[in-house]
Coordinates of C-alpha atoms in Angstrom, one line a residue:
Chain X
M1 CA 54.8 52.4 52.0
A2 CA 52.5 54.5 53.5
N3 CA 53.9 58.1 55.2
T4 CA 54.4 57.4 58.6
A5 CA 55.1 61.3 59.0
A6 CA 51.4 61.7 58.3
L7 CA 50.0 59.3 60.7
T8 CA 50.8 61.1 63.4
G9 CA 47.3 62.3 64.4
I10 CA 45.1 60.2 67.4
N11 CA 45.3 56.8 66.3
G12 CA 47.6 57.4 63.7
L13 CA 44.4 57.6 61.3
R14 CA 43.1 61.3 61.8
D15 CA 45.6 63.0 59.0
I16 CA 44.4 60.7 56.2
R17 CA 40.9 60.1 56.9
R18 CA 38.5 61.2 53.9
S19 CA 35.0 62.1 54.4
P20 CA 32.1 60.9 52.3
A21 CA 31.8 64.1 50.5
Y22 CA 35.6 65.4 50.7
H23 CA 35.9 65.4 46.8
L24 CA 32.9 67.6 46.6
T25 CA 34.9 70.2 48.9
E26 CA 35.9 72.5 45.8
A27 CA 32.3 72.3 44.1
L28 CA 30.5 73.2 47.4
A29 CA 32.7 76.3 47.6
A30 CA 32.0 77.0 44.3
G31 CA 27.8 76.1 44.2
S32 CA 27.8 78.6 47.5
V33 CA 25.8 81.4 46.9
P34 CA 26.8 84.0 50.1
G35 CA 24.1 86.0 51.4
K36 CA 21.1 83.2 49.5
V37 CA 22.0 80.0 50.2
V38 CA 25.6 78.0 51.7
L39 CA 26.2 74.2 51.5
N40 CA 29.8 72.9 53.1
E41 CA 29.8 69.9 54.7
G42 CA 30.9 69.4 58.5
P43 CA 32.5 66.1 58.5
F44 CA 33.2 63.3 61.3
Q45 CA 31.0 64.2 63.8
T46 CA 30.3 61.8 66.3
M47 CA 27.4 59.3 66.1
A48 CA 25.8 56.9 68.4
G49 CA 23.0 54.9 67.7
V50 CA 20.9 54.6 70.8
R51 CA 17.8 52.0 71.1
V52 CA 16.8 51.5 74.7
D53 CA 13.2 51.9 75.9
P54 CA 13.1 55.9 77.2
R55 CA 10.4 54.9 80.0
S56 CA 13.1 52.4 81.3
E57 CA 15.8 52.6 84.3
A58 CA 18.5 52.1 81.6
G59 CA 16.5 55.1 79.8
S60 CA 16.8 57.5 82.2
R61 CA 20.7 56.5 83.0
I62 CA 20.9 57.3 79.0
A63 CA 19.1 60.3 79.4
A64 CA 21.2 61.5 82.3
V65 CA 24.0 61.4 79.7
T66 CA 22.7 63.4 77.1
G67 CA 20.8 65.5 78.4
G68 CA 17.7 64.2 78.2
L69 CA 15.7 61.7 75.2
P70 CA 13.3 63.5 73.3
A71 CA 9.8 61.9 73.8
H72 CA 8.1 62.1 70.0
C73 CA 8.7 62.6 66.5
G74 CA 10.7 66.2 65.7
E75 CA 11.6 66.7 69.3
V76 CA 15.6 67.5 69.9
T77 CA 17.2 67.4 73.3
G78 CA 20.7 67.2 74.9
T79 CA 22.9 69.6 75.9
D80 CA 25.3 72.4 74.2
S81 CA 27.4 70.1 72.7
I82 CA 25.2 66.8 72.5
S83 CA 22.0 66.8 70.4
V84 CA 19.9 63.5 70.8
L85 CA 17.3 63.3 67.7
W86 CA 14.3 61.0 67.5
L87 CA 14.1 58.7 64.8
G88 CA 11.6 56.3 66.7
P89 CA 9.7 55.3 69.7
S90 CA 13.0 53.8 71.3
E91 CA 15.6 54.5 68.7
F92 CA 17.3 57.8 69.3
M93 CA 20.7 59.2 67.1
A94 CA 23.3 61.1 69.5
V95 CA 25.5 64.0 67.6
A96 CA 28.4 65.4 69.1
P97 CA 31.4 67.1 67.8
E98 CA 34.4 65.2 66.4
A99 CA 36.5 65.4 69.4
A100 CA 33.7 63.9 71.7
H101 CA 34.4 60.3 70.2
D102 CA 36.4 57.9 72.0
S103 CA 38.8 57.7 69.7
L104 CA 39.9 61.6 70.1
G105 CA 40.0 61.8 73.8
G106 CA 36.1 62.1 74.3
N107 CA 33.9 59.7 76.3
L108 CA 30.6 60.0 74.0
I109 CA 30.5 56.2 73.2
G110 CA 32.3 54.8 76.3
S111 CA 29.8 56.6 78.8
L112 CA 26.6 55.8 76.8
M113 CA 27.4 51.7 77.0
E114 CA 28.2 52.5 80.3
A115 CA 24.7 53.9 80.9
L116 CA 23.5 51.3 79.3
G117 CA 24.9 48.5 81.0
D118 CA 23.5 45.2 80.8
A119 CA 19.7 46.6 80.2
P120 CA 18.0 45.3 77.1
G121 CA 19.0 48.1 74.0
Q122 CA 22.1 49.0 72.3
V123 CA 24.7 51.6 71.8
V124 CA 26.6 51.8 68.6
D125 CA 29.2 54.2 67.6
L126 CA 27.9 54.9 64.0
S127 CA 30.1 58.0 63.4
A128 CA 30.8 56.5 60.0
N129 CA 27.4 55.6 59.0
R130 CA 26.1 59.3 57.9
T131 CA 28.3 62.6 56.8
T132 CA 26.8 65.8 57.6
F133 CA 25.6 68.8 55.2
E134 CA 25.2 72.2 56.9
L135 CA 22.7 74.1 54.3
S136 CA 22.0 77.9 55.0
G137 CA 21.0 81.2 53.6
P138 CA 17.7 82.7 53.2
R139 CA 17.0 80.5 50.1
A140 CA 18.1 77.0 52.6
R141 CA 14.3 76.2 53.0
A142 CA 13.3 77.1 49.2
V143 CA 16.0 74.6 47.9
L144 CA 15.3 71.6 50.3
E145 CA 11.6 72.4 49.1
K146 CA 12.3 71.4 45.5
G147 CA 12.6 67.4 46.9
C148 CA 11.1 67.2 50.5
A149 CA 7.5 66.7 50.7
L150 CA 7.5 68.0 54.3
D151 CA 5.9 71.3 55.4
L152 CA 8.8 73.1 55.9
H153 CA 7.2 76.3 56.8
P154 CA 8.4 78.1 60.0
R155 CA 4.7 77.8 61.5
S156 CA 5.5 73.8 61.5
F157 CA 9.2 72.7 61.2
T158 CA 10.4 75.2 64.0
P159 CA 14.3 75.5 65.3
G160 CA 15.6 73.0 66.9
T161 CA 13.8 69.9 65.2
A162 CA 14.6 67.2 63.5
L163 CA 12.7 64.6 61.2
T164 CA 13.4 61.5 59.4
T165 CA 12.5 62.0 55.6
E166 CA 13.5 62.0 52.3
V167 CA 15.2 64.9 50.4
G168 CA 15.6 64.3 46.7
N169 CA 14.4 60.6 47.4
I170 CA 17.6 60.1 49.8
P171 CA 16.8 58.8 53.2
V172 CA 18.0 61.7 55.7
V173 CA 17.6 63.2 59.1
L174 CA 16.8 66.4 58.6
Q175 CA 17.6 68.7 61.6
K176 CA 16.8 72.4 61.7
T177 CA 19.2 74.4 64.0
A178 CA 18.0 77.9 63.7
E179 CA 15.9 80.2 61.5
N180 CA 17.4 79.7 58.0
S181 CA 19.9 76.9 58.5
F182 CA 19.4 73.2 58.5
R183 CA 21.5 70.2 58.9
L184 CA 21.0 67.0 56.8
F185 CA 22.2 63.3 57.9
P186 CA 22.6 61.5 54.7
R187 CA 24.5 57.9 54.5
A188 CA 28.0 58.1 53.6
S189 CA 27.2 56.3 50.2
F190 CA 24.1 58.9 49.5
A191 CA 26.9 61.9 50.3
E192 CA 28.0 62.2 47.2
F193 CA 24.3 62.0 44.9
L194 CA 22.9 64.5 47.4
G195 CA 25.9 66.9 47.5
R196 CA 25.4 67.2 44.0
W197 CA 21.3 67.3 43.5
L198 CA 21.6 70.1 46.0
L199 CA 24.1 72.4 44.0
D200 CA 21.9 71.5 41.4
A201 CA 18.9 72.8 43.2
M202 CA 21.2 75.8 44.4
R203 CA 22.1 77.2 41.2
E204 CA 19.2 79.1 39.8
Y205 CA 20.2 81.4 43.2
A206 CA 23.6 82.2 41.6
S207 CA 21.5 83.9 38.9
P208 CA 20.4 87.8 39.4
E209 CA 16.4 87.4 40.6
V210 CA 13.7 87.8 37.7
P211 CA 11.0 89.7 38.7
Chain C
M1 CA -0.4 59.6 46.5
L2 CA -2.0 58.6 49.4
L3 CA -1.3 60.9 52.6
I4 CA -0.9 58.3 55.4
S5 CA -1.0 59.0 58.6
C6 CA 1.9 57.5 60.9
P7 CA 0.6 57.1 64.6
N8 CA 4.2 58.5 65.6
C9 CA 5.0 61.1 63.1
G10 CA 1.8 62.2 61.8
P11 CA 0.9 62.6 58.0
R12 CA 3.8 61.8 55.4
D13 CA 3.5 61.0 52.0
E14 CA 3.1 57.1 50.8
T15 CA 6.5 56.4 49.5
E16 CA 8.0 56.8 53.1
F17 CA 6.0 53.5 53.4
H18 CA 6.4 50.1 52.8
Y19 CA 3.0 47.7 52.4
G20 CA 2.8 44.3 54.8
G21 CA 0.0 42.7 53.1
Q22 CA -3.4 41.4 54.9
A23 CA -3.4 42.0 58.6
H24 CA -4.5 39.6 61.4
V25 CA -3.1 36.5 59.7
P26 CA -2.6 34.4 62.9
Y27 CA 0.8 31.8 62.5
P28 CA -0.7 28.2 63.4
E29 CA -0.7 26.9 66.6
N30 CA 1.1 23.8 65.7
P31 CA 2.6 24.3 62.3
N32 CA 4.0 20.6 62.1
A33 CA 0.3 19.3 62.3
L34 CA -0.7 21.4 59.2
N35 CA -0.7 19.4 55.7
D36 CA 1.4 20.8 52.7
K37 CA -2.3 22.3 51.3
E38 CA -3.1 23.8 55.1
W39 CA 0.8 25.5 55.0
A40 CA 0.6 26.6 51.7
Q41 CA -3.2 28.1 52.7
F42 CA -1.5 29.6 55.5
L43 CA 1.7 31.2 53.3
F44 CA 0.3 32.1 50.1
Y45 CA -3.5 32.8 50.4
R46 CA -4.7 36.1 51.2
D47 CA -8.0 38.0 51.1
N48 CA -8.4 39.8 47.9
T49 CA -11.6 42.7 49.3
K50 CA -12.9 44.9 47.5
G51 CA -13.8 47.1 50.0
I52 CA -12.5 47.7 53.7
F53 CA -9.6 45.9 54.2
A54 CA -7.3 45.5 56.9
E55 CA -3.7 45.5 56.3
R56 CA 0.1 46.2 57.5
W57 CA 1.9 49.1 56.6
L58 CA 6.0 50.0 57.8
H59 CA 7.0 53.4 57.7
S60 CA 10.4 52.6 56.5
T61 CA 11.8 56.2 56.2
G62 CA 10.6 57.1 59.0
C63 CA 10.0 55.8 63.0
R64 CA 10.7 52.4 60.6
Q65 CA 7.2 51.2 63.4
W66 CA 4.7 48.9 61.9
F67 CA 0.9 49.9 62.2
N68 CA -2.3 48.4 61.1
M69 CA -4.3 50.2 58.7
L70 CA -8.2 49.8 57.1
R71 CA -8.4 50.9 53.6
D72 CA -10.8 50.9 51.4
T73 CA -9.4 49.4 48.1
L74 CA -11.9 50.8 45.8
T75 CA -11.7 54.1 46.9
Y76 CA -8.4 54.5 48.6
D77 CA -10.2 55.8 51.7
I78 CA -8.5 55.2 55.0
Q79 CA -10.7 54.1 57.4
A80 CA -8.4 54.0 60.5
I81 CA -5.1 53.3 61.9
Y82 CA -4.3 51.3 64.5
P83 CA -1.3 49.7 66.7
M84 CA -0.3 46.3 65.9
G85 CA -1.4 43.9 68.0
T86 CA -5.0 45.4 68.7
P87 CA -8.1 43.9 67.0
R88 CA -9.6 45.4 64.2
P89 CA -11.9 48.0 64.8
D90 CA -15.4 48.2 63.9
V91 CA -15.9 51.0 61.3
T92 CA -19.4 52.0 60.1
V93 CA -18.7 52.3 56.4
P94 CA -20.6 55.5 55.2
A95 CA -23.2 54.7 52.4
A96 CA -21.5 54.7 49.0
A97 CA -20.2 58.5 49.8
E98 CA -19.6 60.3 46.7
S99 CA -16.2 60.8 47.6
G100 CA -15.3 62.9 44.4
T101 CA -13.0 65.8 44.6
A102 CA -15.1 68.0 41.8
S103 CA -16.8 70.8 43.2
T104 CA -20.2 72.2 42.5
A105 CA -19.5 75.5 43.0
A106 CA -18.5 78.2 40.3
D107 CA -16.1 76.9 38.1
S108 CA -12.6 78.8 40.5
T109 CA -10.6 79.5 37.0
T110 CA -13.4 81.9 36.7
T111 CA -13.8 85.1 38.5
G112 CA -16.7 86.5 40.0
D113 CA -20.0 86.1 38.7
S114 CA -18.9 85.4 35.5
A115 CA -19.4 81.7 35.3
P116 CA -20.8 80.0 32.4
S117 CA -24.3 80.7 32.1
I118 CA -26.2 77.7 30.6
S119 CA -29.7 79.2 30.8
A120 CA -29.8 80.3 28.0
S121 CA -28.5 77.4 26.3
S122 CA -30.6 74.8 24.5
I123 CA -30.1 71.8 26.7
A124 CA -30.9 73.5 29.9
P125 CA -34.8 72.6 29.9
A126 CA -33.7 69.1 29.9
A127 CA -32.5 69.6 33.3
T128 CA -35.3 68.3 35.0
P129 CA -35.8 66.6 38.6
A130 CA -34.0 62.4 37.9
S131 CA -36.7 61.1 39.9
A132 CA -39.4 61.9 37.3
T133 CA -38.0 61.1 34.4
A134 CA -35.9 58.0 35.3
P135 CA -33.9 56.9 31.7
K136 CA -35.4 53.9 30.6
G137 CA -33.6 51.0 31.6
A138 CA -32.3 52.5 35.2
T139 CA -32.3 50.0 38.1
K140 CA -33.2 51.1 41.6

């Protein structure tokens, strides 16, 4: 029998929800090296997959909801609470905090669907598709460079951009949020592998630096 | 590994892409009119070009868009990248470019002018102009 006392969250499900890397929480805390590189999961972001021609009328209606649509690879647009990541010429991912989800009192998905209307394209709730790893610290770039072929040097990968690529052979969307902090969006089934891969890549920084 | 310039995303590793076979293979105007042999020719028979080959590629872990590429199957040299649906561009093939990566400069592992000197070795006098002493059996 379900414990009905635990089902008091919104929709009765919030308190029993488990994120894809929930079981790694302790390992992520233990593997983080404060001051060098810190990894944690930022679970349950609201994500919407948007496919629309950005030059069309529906595209401009959606851009009005999200605060613009990115025009080219790497660009991130949005407001304080929503970031819109470029996945393809007519494919975007809107990422917002958990509270923006319609089931929790927000209206991100609903307002996007309303903006699209009957026009060609789609708005799909992909909140459960990917999880979010937040990697930060002065060594964060060195950790990612062990498994990512892109040029992550700040001269070419600047804060406020996002690229679809592979990290540790796992397809992820890699967003640079600040000088030394990154967000990785792997699909849920890859969260365990990528979480452990990142922990392994971070392990050397727990030891004293060898000159 | 090839470094492929996706028209949308810029240069990325070959592992992010998927190969899509020969480009510019038109779907038959009237498939019902084909006999089995012609249908099999359309389905299964592709060129096996030695040299410049037009092929389709998909940037599967990036923008998920298809594009066409002219690639030299011998040297892996990428000659052109162009959108789907556009005709094959004319590419003038450079005359048998020696596209090796070996440098004729002094060995990079040595420093200064301490490159190994060959002038004193006994084989050095053999390095006469090749045109004068073409080896026997050499073709033009």
